[in-house]
Amino acid sequence: MQTTLVLGIESSCDETAAAVVADGYDIRSSIVHSQVAEHAKFGGVVPELAGRSHLEQIVPTIRRALDSAGVTLDDIDAIAVTNRPGLIGSLLIGLSTAKALALTRGLPLVPVHHIEAHVHAATMESLRGTEGRTEFPWPAVALVVSGGHTALYRVDSALSMRRIASTLDDAAGEAFDKVAWLLGLGYPGGPSVSKLAEQGDSRAVDFPRYRPKDGGLGFSFSGLKTAVLYHLRGGDALAPTPAPEAIVGRADVAASFQEAVVDSLTTQTLRAAEREGVDTVLVAGGVACNTRLREVLTARAAQVGVRAHFPAPKYCTDNAAMIAGLGYERLRAGLAADLSVDAAAR
Ligand code: KG4
Ligand code: ZN
């Protein structure tokens, strides 16, 4: 059977990425130019800086993706690109580049939803059969957990997902970033908090876990964030926040905070799987890199006969392999767009 090569392009936030993927699962190349260092001194993503950097990086990144896959544009069968959601100025750079390539090369243009692509990333490894592509064991429940999203979805196929729960306030990644800041750790906070947590005792501080009323589904992390702040102030809400170097038991705070987040994410995901009657869960987004989440969720899922799938860590955070992968599914389903397709922030 002939292979279909899709070039994926991603520029929705602070990563400029391009990838070449065969038949929706076989990653031939995946190049990510991260702007993290450029935004770190501001403690978060600055949209204007992001747009400018995408503009500089997009063409070299695509070129590197083609080179590293050992192909040229002549070999590509379709262009897939993130068109929503994200920073509008950033999205437009990827989308305009994709349109230009599709137009000049006469290739189908496939718009892809960034969150759906994160979920697809968790299935890609399982699509690799002994003789080419196999099908994924749908249905599943997906937990998308990143700096901007924390939500659960019912997923019936790569092209059909419905949100069943989300966070009332902060995303889990945002909570990691804020707690990292309180502890005087670097941005982004997830990796630095989890590294420090390795040296701490996760039972040292009993931080609260949000539980939705009536056994419902949902997340909330703002109470936990405040609990960390008050703990650092020695239990006195009105006391000044200590400087990071004056904090006693920083590693214990990091480990106990991480445990509370992991516990909430795991409990809610498995409750959703039970409610939906599925035995497959997918976990995706930057926080899916977290080693403790991978361990706890996998083990607790196995206890109730549920199989948890995570992308390899480098495909948890923003990348274009997931865009090309889902782009292939959409292409097969006849969902290519014309050049009038727009970007959308939400
Ligand atoms: O998916 P992503 O790259 O970007 C979006 O937000 O769309 O996710 C970034 C988030 C950041 O908040 C970062 O702190 C978090 O993922 N993160 C982690 C880890 N690695 C990244 N959180 C916890 N543990 C990690 N190892
Ligand atoms: Zn993302």
XYZ file of C-alpha atoms and ligand atoms in Angstrom:
373
model
C 0.000 0.000 0.000
C 1.198 3.496 -0.790
C 2.224 5.695 2.120
C 0.697 9.115 2.641
C 3.136 11.730 3.906
C 1.689 14.699 5.770
C 3.687 17.805 6.666
C 2.393 19.193 9.973
C 2.816 22.804 11.090
C 2.188 24.107 14.628
C 2.509 27.685 15.892
C -0.395 28.169 18.307
C 1.588 29.297 21.339
C 5.312 29.546 22.039
C 6.629 26.621 20.020
C 7.313 26.759 16.293
C 7.097 23.182 15.076
C 7.055 21.148 11.876
C 6.963 17.394 11.331
C 6.629 14.767 8.635
C 4.399 11.804 9.492
C 3.494 8.784 7.358
C -0.024 7.315 7.497
C -0.948 9.176 10.663
C 1.402 7.374 13.045
C 4.897 6.865 11.658
C 6.885 9.950 12.716
C 9.630 10.549 10.150
C 10.742 13.851 11.715
C 9.591 16.268 14.396
C 11.320 19.602 14.872
C 10.345 21.956 17.687
C 11.830 25.395 18.116
C 10.952 26.426 21.655
C 10.731 30.072 22.639
C 10.774 29.221 26.356
C 14.074 31.049 26.931
C 12.730 34.188 25.223
C 9.638 34.306 27.471
C 11.213 33.014 30.707
C 12.258 36.440 31.974
C 8.613 37.569 31.776
C 7.350 34.474 33.669
C 4.919 33.591 30.886
C 4.271 33.840 27.161
C 4.280 37.373 25.684
C 2.038 37.222 22.571
C 3.875 39.943 20.599
C 7.239 38.282 21.126
C 5.770 34.908 20.203
C 4.416 36.193 16.872
C 7.721 37.758 15.911
C 9.681 34.649 16.775
C 7.303 32.367 14.804
C 7.811 34.572 11.795
C 11.584 34.152 11.990
C 11.499 30.433 12.728
C 8.683 29.004 10.626
C 10.473 28.525 7.296
C 13.768 27.212 8.773
C 11.787 24.836 11.003
C 9.814 23.414 8.061
C 13.037 23.049 6.084
C 14.654 21.146 8.955
C 11.637 18.842 9.274
C 11.784 17.972 5.559
C 15.578 17.483 5.640
C 15.518 15.359 8.730
C 12.808 13.109 7.213
C 14.971 12.861 4.063
C 12.184 14.211 1.829
C 11.379 17.328 -0.186
C 8.083 19.122 -0.717
C 7.664 16.987 -3.862
C 7.146 13.940 -1.640
C 4.500 15.541 0.591
C 0.830 14.613 0.024
C -0.905 17.139 2.282
C -0.260 20.051 4.633
C -1.848 19.929 8.088
C -1.830 23.009 10.285
C -3.169 24.083 13.674
C -5.847 26.718 13.082
C -7.334 26.812 16.602
C -7.257 27.430 19.538
C -4.292 29.615 20.462
C -2.794 33.087 20.233
C -4.287 34.558 17.109
C -1.117 36.306 15.906
C 0.853 33.100 16.367
C -1.734 30.848 14.713
C -1.877 33.114 11.671
C 1.822 32.669 10.938
C 1.570 28.883 10.750
C -1.724 29.028 8.889
C -0.530 31.579 6.288
C 2.619 29.556 5.662
C 0.563 26.381 5.268
C -1.812 28.116 2.842
C 1.105 29.405 0.769
C 2.603 25.910 0.552
C -0.737 24.289 -0.275
C -1.470 26.866 -2.963
C 1.927 26.817 -4.657
C 2.238 23.018 -4.474
C -1.400 22.202 -5.254
C -1.698 20.176 -2.033
C -4.705 19.607 0.225
C -4.765 21.888 3.276
C -6.056 20.266 6.457
C -6.904 22.485 9.450
C -6.411 20.788 12.818
C -7.732 21.577 16.302
C -4.769 21.767 18.692
C -6.474 20.011 21.617
C -7.799 17.177 19.461
C -4.246 16.751 18.175
C -2.865 16.476 21.737
C -5.328 13.611 22.290
C -4.355 11.999 18.986
C -0.703 12.041 20.133
C -1.578 9.564 22.885
C -2.885 7.067 20.309
C -0.119 7.269 17.699
C 2.165 4.637 19.200
C -0.690 2.119 19.403
C -1.480 2.587 15.694
C 1.787 0.869 14.777
C 0.920 -2.746 13.973
C 3.239 -5.548 12.929
C 2.273 -5.005 9.295
C 1.615 -1.294 9.096
C -1.234 0.570 10.658
C -3.779 -0.935 13.022
C -6.907 0.650 14.465
C -7.118 2.161 17.943
C -9.404 0.472 20.518
C -12.032 3.246 20.821
C -13.919 4.509 22.763
C -11.748 6.232 25.380
C -11.734 8.966 27.963
C -9.040 11.606 27.414
C -7.462 13.866 30.013
C -5.900 16.937 28.416
C -3.700 18.608 30.946
C -1.452 21.510 30.024
C -0.632 25.112 30.865
C -3.890 26.329 29.362
C -6.271 23.365 29.651
C -7.381 20.776 32.137
C -10.369 18.884 30.824
C -11.835 15.430 30.278
C -13.323 14.262 26.998
C -15.313 11.313 25.805
C -13.593 10.224 22.588
C -15.307 7.882 20.121
C -12.780 8.205 17.308
C -9.906 10.452 16.249
C -12.545 12.755 14.769
C -15.172 12.703 17.456
C -14.671 14.018 20.961
C -16.967 15.702 23.452
C -15.928 17.563 26.586
C -17.421 16.070 29.735
C -15.608 18.069 32.442
C -13.151 20.886 32.866
C -11.461 23.037 35.455
C -13.448 25.680 37.318
C -10.405 27.941 37.499
C -6.704 27.275 36.812
C -5.234 24.619 34.563
C -2.998 22.093 36.331
C 0.086 23.320 34.435
C -0.673 26.866 35.510
C -0.787 25.704 39.154
C 2.636 24.074 38.664
C 3.938 27.329 37.171
C 2.602 29.446 40.040
C 3.842 27.131 42.779
C 7.247 27.034 41.056
C 7.306 30.813 41.227
C 6.433 30.792 44.969
C 9.231 28.290 45.559
C 11.712 30.361 43.577
C 12.043 27.788 40.784
C 12.374 28.415 37.065
C 9.712 28.777 34.376
C 8.057 26.592 33.121
C 7.253 25.291 36.557
C 6.228 21.691 35.877
C 9.680 20.257 35.223
C 11.345 22.230 38.039
C 8.697 21.391 40.663
C 8.742 17.708 39.776
C 12.548 17.615 39.898
C 12.588 19.170 43.380
C 9.725 16.864 44.437
C 11.987 13.848 43.893
C 13.892 14.860 47.043
C 10.791 15.526 49.120
C 8.181 13.575 51.074
C 4.806 13.662 49.345
C 3.034 12.971 52.673
C 4.694 15.877 54.504
C 1.835 18.334 53.934
C -1.784 17.274 53.507
C -2.860 19.738 50.812
C -6.583 19.784 49.877
C -8.008 17.871 46.904
C -11.011 19.425 45.222
C -13.980 17.071 45.079
C -16.965 18.075 42.946
C -20.310 17.784 44.711
C -22.567 14.727 44.243
C -19.769 12.586 42.800
C -19.647 14.747 39.635
C -16.607 15.360 37.472
C -14.373 18.407 37.463
C -11.172 20.061 38.568
C -10.178 23.109 40.577
C -6.651 24.136 41.483
C -7.015 27.635 42.873
C -7.781 26.374 46.412
C -4.683 24.197 46.292
C -2.557 27.110 45.121
C -3.842 29.258 48.001
C -3.225 26.389 50.443
C 0.411 26.271 49.296
C 0.724 30.036 49.757
C -0.759 29.944 53.286
C 1.400 26.976 54.201
C 4.486 28.962 53.161
C 3.248 31.817 55.370
C 3.243 29.434 58.324
C -0.543 29.079 58.371
C -1.095 32.821 58.825
C -2.895 34.104 55.721
C -1.903 37.690 56.465
C 1.788 37.021 57.123
C 4.274 38.087 54.439
C 5.265 35.460 51.867
C 8.793 34.276 52.690
C 11.569 34.650 50.149
C 12.214 31.313 48.400
C 15.593 30.826 50.119
C 13.908 31.221 53.538
C 11.363 28.443 52.923
C 11.827 25.435 55.159
C 11.146 22.040 53.539
C 10.827 23.300 49.965
C 11.157 19.795 48.509
C 8.418 18.500 50.826
C 6.094 21.290 49.703
C 6.858 20.525 46.038
C 6.261 16.779 46.535
C 3.054 17.256 48.550
C 1.680 19.775 46.043
C 2.503 17.487 43.113
C 0.842 14.543 44.897
C -2.357 16.561 45.394
C -2.484 17.483 41.683
C -1.716 13.927 40.572
C -4.332 12.523 42.948
C -7.058 14.849 41.625
C -6.183 14.211 37.980
C -6.111 10.443 38.490
C -9.297 10.229 40.561
C -11.329 12.329 38.136
C -10.021 10.535 35.046
C -10.824 7.088 36.419
C -14.228 8.259 37.611
C -14.921 9.519 34.073
C -13.823 6.172 32.591
C -16.191 4.352 34.938
C -19.065 6.711 34.190
C -18.525 6.396 30.424
C -18.051 2.631 30.628
C -14.689 2.647 28.837
C -11.511 0.745 29.627
C -9.066 3.001 27.761
C -7.787 6.384 28.911
C -5.564 8.804 27.028
C -3.478 11.432 28.780
C -1.968 14.341 26.839
C -0.621 17.896 27.150
C 2.502 19.224 28.861
C 1.638 17.946 32.343
C 1.403 14.404 30.898
C 5.245 14.558 30.951
C 5.048 14.381 34.733
C 6.635 11.128 35.856
C 4.582 10.845 39.037
C 1.316 11.303 37.094
C 2.412 8.608 34.627
C 3.217 6.199 37.492
C 0.149 6.804 39.657
C -2.414 6.956 36.861
C -1.043 3.852 35.120
C -1.023 1.846 38.373
C -4.438 2.939 39.624
C -5.957 2.408 36.161
C -4.567 -1.141 36.013
C -6.208 -1.916 39.376
C -9.620 -1.276 37.823
C -8.880 -2.941 34.470
C -8.247 0.295 32.580
C -5.306 0.829 30.232
C -3.697 4.285 30.248
C -1.893 5.572 27.154
C 0.558 8.484 27.306
C 2.521 9.932 24.382
C 6.314 9.735 24.706
C 7.293 12.826 26.764
C 8.496 14.815 23.747
C 5.059 14.413 22.130
C 3.188 15.529 25.295
C 4.230 19.158 24.924
C 3.468 21.144 21.776
C 4.777 19.538 18.600
C 3.781 19.161 14.967
C 3.861 15.349 14.772
C 0.494 15.310 16.519
C -0.799 17.858 13.981
C 0.384 15.808 11.003
C -0.986 12.645 12.665
C -4.484 14.000 13.144
C -4.222 15.804 9.791
C -3.916 12.397 8.135
C -7.112 11.156 9.831
C -8.965 14.260 8.732
C -7.622 13.998 5.185
C -8.861 10.398 4.998
C -12.257 11.574 6.218
C -12.456 14.194 3.455
C -11.966 17.111 5.821
C -9.442 19.151 3.824
C -10.373 22.841 3.658
C -10.136 25.537 1.031
C -7.840 28.526 1.348
C -10.499 30.651 3.038
C -10.162 28.705 6.297
C -9.498 31.038 9.220
C -7.632 30.917 12.491
C -9.621 31.141 15.724
C -8.432 31.954 19.221
C -10.947 29.565 20.824
O 1.038 21.462 26.405
P 2.024 22.499 26.817
O 3.422 22.402 26.270
O 1.531 23.937 26.452
C 0.238 24.348 26.613
O -0.062 24.830 27.726
O -0.540 24.206 25.629
O 2.063 22.496 28.415
C 2.884 23.341 29.171
C 2.599 23.112 30.646
C 3.348 24.095 31.541
O 2.427 24.658 32.451
C 4.361 23.218 32.256
O 4.668 23.676 33.561
C 3.686 21.873 32.277
O 3.004 21.793 31.039
N 4.644 20.770 32.401
C 4.691 19.944 33.462
C 5.799 19.069 33.255
N 6.367 19.399 32.066
C 5.639 20.438 31.560
N 3.927 19.879 34.550
C 4.231 18.948 35.459
N 5.272 18.102 35.343
C 6.078 18.121 34.267
N 7.108 17.276 34.169
Zn -0.665 22.435 23.623
